[in-house]
Structure formats: C-alpha cells, structure tokens
Amino acid sequence: MGSSDINLSLSNIWQSYFKFKKGKKPSQELEEFNYYLEENLCSLHRDLNSGEYKHSQYRKFVVTDNKRREISVASIRDRVVHRLIYEYLCGIFDKTFIFDAWSCRKDKGLIGAIERAQNFICQKPGSFIWRSDIKNFFDSVSQQILLKIISRKIMNQRILNLLREIITSHKVSQNERECACRKGMPIGNLTSQIFANIYLNEFDRFIKHGLKVKNYLRYGDDFIIVADNMEQLKVIRSNSIKFLQEELRLEINKKNDIIIKASWGLKFLGVSIFPKGRRLKKRNLTRVKENLNLKNISSYSGLIKKHSKIKKIKEFNWIILDYYDKQL
C-alpha cells in the first residue's frame, strides 16, 4: 500500500503532454508552449525530480450555466503535471471506490447513473427517496482532510509533497494563511475530479458500510438514498448529515434537500425519473442548442435519444443539421 512510486520519467512526461493536448483547441498559449516544447518538458522533468516544482497561479473566469461558477484554469505546464497525478491516483484509488460512485470514472458516466437510479425506483416503486447535494462542494473541501485521506494510501514523501503543492495552489479566500484552514479545489482542474471522488469516498463508505444502506448512488456531489419507509430514511438522513459536518466539514444544500415518494417522480441529474419511465427537462434541450460542438455531439445525442419522445429526437436532429450547416 502506497509503495508504488509515480513515474516522473521524461518519456512519461511526454506521454502526459500528448494526452493533455489531445482534443485541445489551438491557442496562443499552446502555440508558445509547442514552440519550445522540448525545452519546456525537459525543464519540467528537472523540477519534478529535484523537488523544485512550483504550481503557478490560475487564470480565472466566471460562467453562468444554471448557476454561477468560477472556473480556474492552470497553465499548460501545470496541466501536464495534473495529467500525471490524475492517472497515478486513479490507479491507486479507483479500486477502493464503491460501485455506485458514477462520476469521472472509466465505464461509468451520467447516462449510467440515471439508468441505475431508475433501476432502484423500479425495484421499489412504493419506497421513499432522499435526494440531496453538497453546498458549494468545491469551495468547501478541507485541503487538510483531503491530504490526510490521501496519506493513508500514499506514504512516499516525494509524492505527498507534490500533491500538497497542487492541492494548496488553490485559495478560496485571500486571507487563508495556513494549510490547516485552507479550503477548496478549483473547478476546471483534471485533478479535482479524482480529488472529489477520493474525498466523498469517505461518505460513500460510511453510507454503504456504516449505515448498511443498499440503494445509494452518487454522481459528483449529487446523491440519492432509497429506503422502504419514511422513518428509516429520516434516521439515515440525520446520521449522514452529522457525518458530513463532523468528518468532512461539509454542509447539505438545503435548497435540494428533499424526501419524496418514488411514485411522485425523482428530479435527478437533469432528468425526471419515474418507476415506469423518465423524461429530459425542457431546459436541457435549450442548453444543448447553446453548447453544441463537435466534441459533445455524441454525448448529447445519447442523452436526448434515451430520455426524450420522438418529437424531441427529431428536434435534436434538426439542431445537429443546423449546426453542421453553419460550420460549412
């Protein structure tokens, strides 16, 4: 446990760069990095292996897609390191995750999570569902707790120092001074995906093994629990909230904290799910029109076709044709 070292060889850094570069749009920053590519990667190799690597500042911008979010973008040099770290951590931690953690994992995903949630409801149409998410999750993660969780599996000090450099590179507040009080992970980092699953794996395992809940599913920081009766679910909810507060320093989002009957239909991950069917929310078709591009056409197509009636599918097909027409 924790004995496998991270591969910081020059050849692996080159591979990580090309994995990072795949599918990226041309930009001035990318052109400049490519112009001095060999020098840049050799310099990164020296810094990583000597322990002198320092994470640079983030470029930040705000997007409003259903809710306001601040996106943090690291430099290309740092994102090559993020790719190295991501693949290393996935190799160690993914096998420790529960089956029903569905976000940012190989052979999982949004549609799979939706289908699994409906399977829960179909099996127990007379059950009750607690649906909730975490309030400001990415801004609320304790960096100290995250490092503590990681250090249970990784004991190599060189790797821990590198992880600490990446984790503490992000600050929610300018007044944060010491690692013990620092909070937050940047939305937009590849590493934040695996860090989120590592952090919430503590909650997952408490629900599955501590509370012995059978029907539990999490996608990102959104989750559901299905139980046979209301009283049972209220006890689970109370113990879960206590664990989140005391162990992970997280709060439930009160706006999305609800208990409903399965027969009423569950609004979850952009879909309304019923015991005998499901449908896509209207706002998601509008979002498709706004965000459609060559990268996401197949994903959007799968989402629309699995959760819409014939009329919506035809409408989506016209949206795709219109998009291609504009590209010509």
GROMACS .gro file of C-alpha atoms in nm:
model
  328
    1MET     CA    1   0.000   0.000   0.000
    2GLY     CA    2   0.146   0.336  -0.107
    3SER     CA    3   0.471   0.171  -0.218
    4SER     CA    4   0.431   0.230  -0.591
    5ASP     CA    5   0.623   0.539  -0.695
    6ILE     CA    6   0.496   0.787  -0.951
    7ASN     CA    7   0.660   0.769  -1.291
    8LEU     CA    8   0.832   1.105  -1.344
    9SER     CA    9   1.049   0.990  -1.632
   10LEU     CA   10   1.093   1.220  -1.930
   11SER     CA   11   0.915   0.971  -2.157
   12ASN     CA   12   0.610   0.961  -1.926
   13ILE     CA   13   0.602   1.342  -1.911
   14TRP     CA   14   0.598   1.348  -2.293
   15GLN     CA   15   0.311   1.098  -2.296
   16SER     CA   16   0.119   1.306  -2.043
   17TYR     CA   17   0.168   1.614  -2.258
   18PHE     CA   18   0.023   1.445  -2.567
   19LYS     CA   19  -0.270   1.310  -2.364
   20PHE     CA   20  -0.333   1.661  -2.235
   21LYS     CA   21  -0.304   1.810  -2.585
   22LYS     CA   22  -0.548   1.566  -2.746
   23GLY     CA   23  -0.865   1.747  -2.849
   24LYS     CA   24  -0.748   2.089  -2.731
   25LYS     CA   25  -0.835   2.392  -2.940
   26PRO     CA   26  -0.545   2.595  -3.087
   27SER     CA   27  -0.447   2.889  -2.867
   28GLN     CA   28  -0.160   3.133  -2.835
   29GLU     CA   29  -0.050   2.971  -2.508
   30LEU     CA   30  -0.043   2.626  -2.669
   31GLU     CA   31   0.150   2.754  -2.972
   32GLU     CA   32   0.409   2.921  -2.750
   33PHE     CA   33   0.448   2.607  -2.538
   34ASN     CA   34   0.484   2.392  -2.852
   35TYR     CA   35   0.746   2.625  -2.998
   36TYR     CA   36   0.979   2.547  -2.705
   37LEU     CA   37   0.828   2.204  -2.636
   38GLU     CA   38   1.145   2.003  -2.575
   39GLU     CA   39   1.292   2.274  -2.353
   40ASN     CA   40   0.965   2.312  -2.158
   41LEU     CA   41   0.924   1.940  -2.091
   42CYS     CA   42   1.289   1.888  -2.001
   43SER     CA   43   1.265   2.179  -1.756
   44LEU     CA   44   0.951   2.028  -1.604
   45HIS     CA   45   1.127   1.691  -1.575
   46ARG     CA   46   1.417   1.850  -1.384
   47ASP     CA   47   1.189   2.042  -1.148
   48LEU     CA   48   0.968   1.742  -1.069
   49ASN     CA   49   1.259   1.510  -0.998
   50SER     CA   50   1.456   1.762  -0.793
   51GLY     CA   51   1.153   1.858  -0.583
   52GLU     CA   52   1.168   2.220  -0.706
   53TYR     CA   53   0.839   2.217  -0.897
   54LYS     CA   54   0.606   2.506  -0.803
   55HIS     CA   55   0.249   2.542  -0.925
   56SER     CA   56   0.179   2.872  -1.099
   57GLN     CA   57  -0.125   3.095  -1.044
   58TYR     CA   58  -0.460   3.021  -1.203
   59ARG     CA   59  -0.638   3.220  -1.470
   60LYS     CA   60  -0.998   3.261  -1.356
   61PHE     CA   61  -1.328   3.341  -1.526
   62VAL     CA   62  -1.696   3.309  -1.439
   63VAL     CA   63  -1.957   3.104  -1.625
   64THR     CA   64  -2.332   3.101  -1.566
   65ASP     CA   65  -2.489   2.769  -1.664
   66ASN     CA   66  -2.790   2.716  -1.440
   67LYS     CA   67  -2.576   2.861  -1.159
   68ARG     CA   68  -2.277   3.094  -1.127
   69ARG     CA   69  -1.940   2.918  -1.114
   70GLU     CA   70  -1.581   3.042  -1.108
   71ILE     CA   71  -1.359   2.835  -1.337
   72SER     CA   72  -0.986   2.816  -1.263
   73VAL     CA   73  -0.752   2.735  -1.550
   74ALA     CA   74  -0.394   2.630  -1.481
   75SER     CA   75  -0.101   2.685  -1.716
   76ILE     CA   76  -0.016   2.417  -1.973
   77ARG     CA   77   0.294   2.323  -1.773
   78ASP     CA   78   0.081   2.260  -1.465
   79ARG     CA   79  -0.185   2.072  -1.660
   80VAL     CA   80   0.077   1.825  -1.781
   81VAL     CA   81   0.154   1.759  -1.414
   82HIS     CA   82  -0.219   1.728  -1.341
   83ARG     CA   83  -0.241   1.452  -1.603
   84LEU     CA   84   0.050   1.266  -1.441
   85ILE     CA   85  -0.111   1.294  -1.098
   86TYR     CA   86  -0.460   1.202  -1.220
   87GLU     CA   87  -0.351   0.876  -1.379
   88TYR     CA   88  -0.133   0.785  -1.081
   89LEU     CA   89  -0.414   0.845  -0.829
   90CYS     CA   90  -0.676   0.666  -1.040
   91GLY     CA   91  -0.456   0.357  -1.044
   92ILE     CA   92  -0.443   0.356  -0.664
   93PHE     CA   93  -0.784   0.483  -0.554
   94ASP     CA   94  -1.039   0.383  -0.818
   95LYS     CA   95  -1.049   0.023  -0.696
   96THR     CA   96  -1.139   0.149  -0.346
   97PHE     CA   97  -1.450   0.336  -0.469
   98ILE     CA   98  -1.794   0.183  -0.430
   99PHE     CA   99  -1.975   0.056  -0.740
  100ASP     CA  100  -2.236   0.332  -0.725
  101ALA     CA  101  -1.998   0.627  -0.747
  102TRP     CA  102  -2.067   0.720  -1.110
  103SER     CA  103  -1.887   1.045  -1.195
  104CYS     CA  104  -1.549   1.079  -1.368
  105ARG     CA  105  -1.475   0.706  -1.377
  106LYS     CA  106  -1.399   0.466  -1.660
  107ASP     CA  107  -1.706   0.275  -1.785
  108LYS     CA  108  -1.937   0.492  -1.570
  109GLY     CA  109  -2.098   0.827  -1.651
  110LEU     CA  110  -2.416   1.035  -1.650
  111ILE     CA  111  -2.645   0.806  -1.850
  112GLY     CA  112  -2.533   0.503  -1.649
  113ALA     CA  113  -2.609   0.688  -1.325
  114ILE     CA  114  -2.957   0.785  -1.447
  115GLU     CA  115  -3.034   0.428  -1.555
  116ARG     CA  116  -2.910   0.292  -1.222
  117ALA     CA  117  -3.126   0.541  -1.029
  118GLN     CA  118  -3.430   0.433  -1.227
  119ASN     CA  119  -3.346   0.070  -1.156
  120PHE     CA  120  -3.362   0.148  -0.782
  121ILE     CA  121  -3.704   0.309  -0.827
  122CYS     CA  122  -3.840   0.030  -1.049
  123GLN     CA  123  -3.743  -0.229  -0.790
  124LYS     CA  124  -3.916  -0.035  -0.511
  125PRO     CA  125  -4.195   0.181  -0.660
  126GLY     CA  126  -4.354   0.223  -0.315
  127SER     CA  127  -4.031   0.340  -0.150
  128PHE     CA  128  -3.913   0.682  -0.035
  129ILE     CA  129  -3.613   0.874  -0.175
  130TRP     CA  130  -3.381   1.123  -0.008
  131ARG     CA  131  -3.220   1.340  -0.274
  132SER     CA  132  -2.958   1.600  -0.188
  133ASP     CA  133  -2.623   1.752  -0.275
  134ILE     CA  134  -2.338   1.935  -0.103
  135LYS     CA  135  -2.349   2.311  -0.057
  136ASN     CA  136  -2.065   2.477  -0.252
  137PHE     CA  137  -1.876   2.148  -0.259
  138PHE     CA  138  -1.562   2.251  -0.448
  139ASP     CA  139  -1.518   2.563  -0.234
  140SER     CA  140  -1.582   2.373   0.090
  141VAL     CA  141  -1.338   2.081   0.068
  142SER     CA  142  -1.084   2.091   0.350
  143GLN     CA  143  -0.738   2.065   0.197
  144GLN     CA  144  -0.601   1.930   0.526
  145ILE     CA  145  -0.859   1.648   0.539
  146LEU     CA  146  -0.803   1.565   0.171
  147LEU     CA  147  -0.427   1.531   0.228
  148LYS     CA  148  -0.491   1.320   0.537
  149ILE     CA  149  -0.716   1.081   0.341
  150ILE     CA  150  -0.460   1.051   0.060
  151SER     CA  151  -0.175   0.988   0.305
  152ARG     CA  152  -0.347   0.671   0.428
  153LYS     CA  153  -0.277   0.514   0.090
  154ILE     CA  154   0.035   0.701  -0.021
  155MET     CA  155   0.333   0.716   0.212
  156ASN     CA  156   0.601   0.827  -0.032
  157GLN     CA  157   0.703   1.174   0.090
  158ARG     CA  158   0.810   1.296  -0.253
  159ILE     CA  159   0.466   1.222  -0.394
  160LEU     CA  160   0.290   1.373  -0.092
  161ASN     CA  161   0.493   1.693  -0.132
  162LEU     CA  162   0.391   1.713  -0.498
  163LEU     CA  163   0.025   1.653  -0.412
  164ARG     CA  164   0.041   1.917  -0.138
  165GLU     CA  165   0.184   2.167  -0.388
  166ILE     CA  166  -0.107   2.107  -0.626
  167ILE     CA  167  -0.382   2.096  -0.361
  168THR     CA  168  -0.271   2.410  -0.176
  169SER     CA  169  -0.215   2.604  -0.501
  170HIS     CA  170  -0.585   2.696  -0.491
  171LYS     CA  171  -0.723   2.951  -0.246
  172VAL     CA  172  -1.089   3.036  -0.192
  173SER     CA  173  -1.004   3.327   0.037
  174GLN     CA  174  -0.712   3.567   0.017
  175ASN     CA  175  -0.697   3.565   0.398
  176GLU     CA  176  -0.605   3.198   0.422
  177ARG     CA  177  -0.262   3.167   0.580
  178GLU     CA  178  -0.202   2.810   0.691
  179CYS     CA  179  -0.276   2.475   0.531
  180ALA     CA  180  -0.494   2.374   0.829
  181CYS     CA  181  -0.762   2.630   0.743
  182ARG     CA  182  -0.737   2.626   0.365
  183LYS     CA  183  -1.040   2.516   0.172
  184GLY     CA  184  -1.137   2.447  -0.184
  185MET     CA  185  -1.047   2.281  -0.511
  186PRO     CA  186  -1.051   2.458  -0.848
  187ILE     CA  187  -1.339   2.380  -1.081
  188GLY     CA  188  -1.171   2.302  -1.412
  189ASN     CA  189  -0.871   2.101  -1.290
  190LEU     CA  190  -0.845   1.740  -1.406
  191THR     CA  191  -0.708   1.655  -1.062
  192SER     CA  192  -1.019   1.798  -0.895
  193GLN     CA  193  -1.223   1.512  -1.046
  194ILE     CA  194  -1.021   1.242  -0.873
  195PHE     CA  195  -0.978   1.451  -0.556
  196ALA     CA  196  -1.358   1.488  -0.534
  197ASN     CA  197  -1.409   1.112  -0.559
  198ILE     CA  198  -1.136   1.045  -0.303
  199TYR     CA  199  -1.289   1.295  -0.060
  200LEU     CA  200  -1.650   1.178  -0.098
  201ASN     CA  201  -1.546   0.812  -0.093
  202GLU     CA  202  -1.535   0.857   0.285
  203PHE     CA  203  -1.905   0.947   0.277
  204ASP     CA  204  -1.985   0.667   0.031
  205ARG     CA  205  -1.826   0.405   0.253
  206PHE     CA  206  -1.997   0.541   0.564
  207ILE     CA  207  -2.336   0.512   0.391
  208LYS     CA  208  -2.274   0.164   0.248
  209HIS     CA  209  -2.080   0.003   0.533
  210GLY     CA  210  -2.154   0.220   0.836
  211LEU     CA  211  -2.527   0.265   0.786
  212LYS     CA  212  -2.570  -0.052   0.575
  213VAL     CA  213  -2.767   0.129   0.304
  214LYS     CA  214  -2.823  -0.085  -0.003
  215ASN     CA  215  -2.972   0.161  -0.251
  216TYR     CA  216  -2.735   0.460  -0.256
  217LEU     CA  217  -2.595   0.637  -0.561
  218ARG     CA  218  -2.367   0.938  -0.605
  219TYR     CA  219  -2.278   1.140  -0.915
  220GLY     CA  220  -2.037   1.423  -0.833
  221ASP     CA  221  -2.175   1.574  -0.514
  222ASP     CA  222  -2.538   1.483  -0.602
  223PHE     CA  223  -2.670   1.171  -0.434
  224ILE     CA  224  -2.984   0.970  -0.362
  225ILE     CA  225  -3.079   0.711  -0.100
  226VAL     CA  226  -3.382   0.485  -0.145
  227ALA     CA  227  -3.546   0.331   0.164
  228ASP     CA  228  -3.861   0.133   0.240
  229ASN     CA  229  -4.018   0.385   0.477
  230MET     CA  230  -4.002   0.750   0.578
  231GLU     CA  231  -3.886   0.693   0.938
  232GLN     CA  232  -3.594   0.478   0.827
  233LEU     CA  233  -3.490   0.742   0.574
  234LYS     CA  234  -3.506   1.023   0.831
  235VAL     CA  235  -3.266   0.833   1.059
  236ILE     CA  236  -3.028   0.775   0.766
  237ARG     CA  237  -3.051   1.142   0.671
  238SER     CA  238  -2.975   1.261   1.025
  239ASN     CA  239  -2.670   1.033   1.062
  240SER     CA  240  -2.545   1.125   0.715
  241ILE     CA  241  -2.561   1.499   0.777
  242LYS     CA  242  -2.380   1.455   1.109
  243PHE     CA  243  -2.102   1.258   0.938
  244LEU     CA  244  -2.060   1.518   0.663
  245GLN     CA  245  -2.037   1.801   0.915
  246GLU     CA  246  -1.808   1.634   1.168
  247GLU     CA  247  -1.581   1.425   0.948
  248LEU     CA  248  -1.565   1.615   0.617
  249ARG     CA  249  -1.669   1.970   0.719
  250LEU     CA  250  -1.939   1.978   0.452
  251GLU     CA  251  -2.295   2.107   0.460
  252ILE     CA  252  -2.604   1.981   0.282
  253ASN     CA  253  -2.755   2.216   0.025
  254LYS     CA  254  -3.091   2.299   0.186
  255LYS     CA  255  -3.244   2.402  -0.148
  256ASN     CA  256  -3.204   2.050  -0.287
  257ASP     CA  257  -3.255   1.855   0.035
  258ILE     CA  258  -3.584   1.667  -0.012
  259ILE     CA  259  -3.756   1.339   0.074
  260ILE     CA  260  -4.022   1.220  -0.171
  261LYS     CA  261  -4.223   0.912  -0.262
  262ALA     CA  262  -4.074   0.723  -0.556
  263SER     CA  263  -4.416   0.720  -0.724
  264TRP     CA  264  -4.411   1.103  -0.743
  265GLY     CA  265  -4.110   1.101  -0.972
  266LEU     CA  266  -3.750   1.196  -0.895
  267LYS     CA  267  -3.581   1.502  -1.047
  268PHE     CA  268  -3.215   1.400  -1.061
  269LEU     CA  269  -2.922   1.480  -1.292
  270GLY     CA  270  -3.135   1.682  -1.532
  271VAL     CA  271  -3.397   1.409  -1.576
  272SER     CA  272  -3.737   1.337  -1.422
  273ILE     CA  273  -3.734   0.967  -1.328
  274PHE     CA  274  -4.050   0.762  -1.267
  275PRO     CA  275  -4.098   0.392  -1.185
  276LYS     CA  276  -4.204   0.326  -1.545
  277GLY     CA  277  -4.013   0.586  -1.745
  278ARG     CA  278  -3.821   0.912  -1.749
  279ARG     CA  279  -3.804   1.236  -1.943
  280LEU     CA  280  -3.549   1.508  -2.004
  281LYS     CA  281  -3.609   1.850  -1.852
  282LYS     CA  282  -3.701   2.121  -2.104
  283ARG     CA  283  -3.409   2.346  -2.006
  284ASN     CA  284  -3.161   2.076  -2.109
  285LEU     CA  285  -3.269   2.094  -2.475
  286THR     CA  286  -3.208   2.470  -2.461
  287ARG     CA  287  -2.865   2.403  -2.313
  288VAL     CA  288  -2.788   2.164  -2.599
  289LYS     CA  289  -2.864   2.437  -2.853
  290GLU     CA  290  -2.630   2.677  -2.674
  291ASN     CA  291  -2.339   2.441  -2.608
  292LEU     CA  292  -2.337   2.202  -2.906
  293ASN     CA  293  -1.994   2.140  -3.062
  294LEU     CA  294  -1.805   1.860  -3.235
  295LYS     CA  295  -1.679   1.719  -2.904
  296ASN     CA  296  -2.014   1.678  -2.733
  297ILE     CA  297  -2.249   1.585  -3.020
  298SER     CA  298  -2.230   1.210  -2.942
  299SER     CA  299  -2.284   1.265  -2.567
  300TYR     CA  300  -2.580   1.497  -2.621
  301SER     CA  301  -2.722   1.259  -2.882
  302GLY     CA  302  -2.717   0.970  -2.635
  303LEU     CA  303  -2.879   1.181  -2.363
  304ILE     CA  304  -3.157   1.309  -2.589
  305LYS     CA  305  -3.238   0.973  -2.750
  306LYS     CA  306  -3.253   0.786  -2.420
  307HIS     CA  307  -3.474   1.036  -2.239
  308SER     CA  308  -3.695   1.201  -2.499
  309LYS     CA  309  -4.000   1.130  -2.710
  310ILE     CA  310  -3.986   1.106  -3.091
  311LYS     CA  311  -4.077   1.474  -3.129
  312LYS     CA  312  -3.776   1.584  -2.920
  313ILE     CA  313  -3.543   1.346  -3.101
  314LYS     CA  314  -3.648   1.492  -3.436
  315GLU     CA  315  -3.598   1.842  -3.298
  316PHE     CA  316  -3.249   1.747  -3.181
  317ASN     CA  317  -3.165   1.603  -3.524
  318TRP     CA  318  -3.262   1.936  -3.681
  319ILE     CA  319  -3.039   2.115  -3.429
  320ILE     CA  320  -2.745   1.897  -3.537
  321LEU     CA  321  -2.813   1.959  -3.907
  322ASP     CA  322  -2.834   2.331  -3.844
  323TYR     CA  323  -2.505   2.320  -3.652
  324TYR     CA  324  -2.324   2.137  -3.936
  325ASP     CA  325  -2.474   2.377  -4.190
  326LYS     CA  326  -2.323   2.673  -4.003
  327GLN     CA  327  -1.980   2.506  -3.993
  328LEU     CA  328  -1.964   2.476  -4.374
   0.00000   0.00000   0.00000
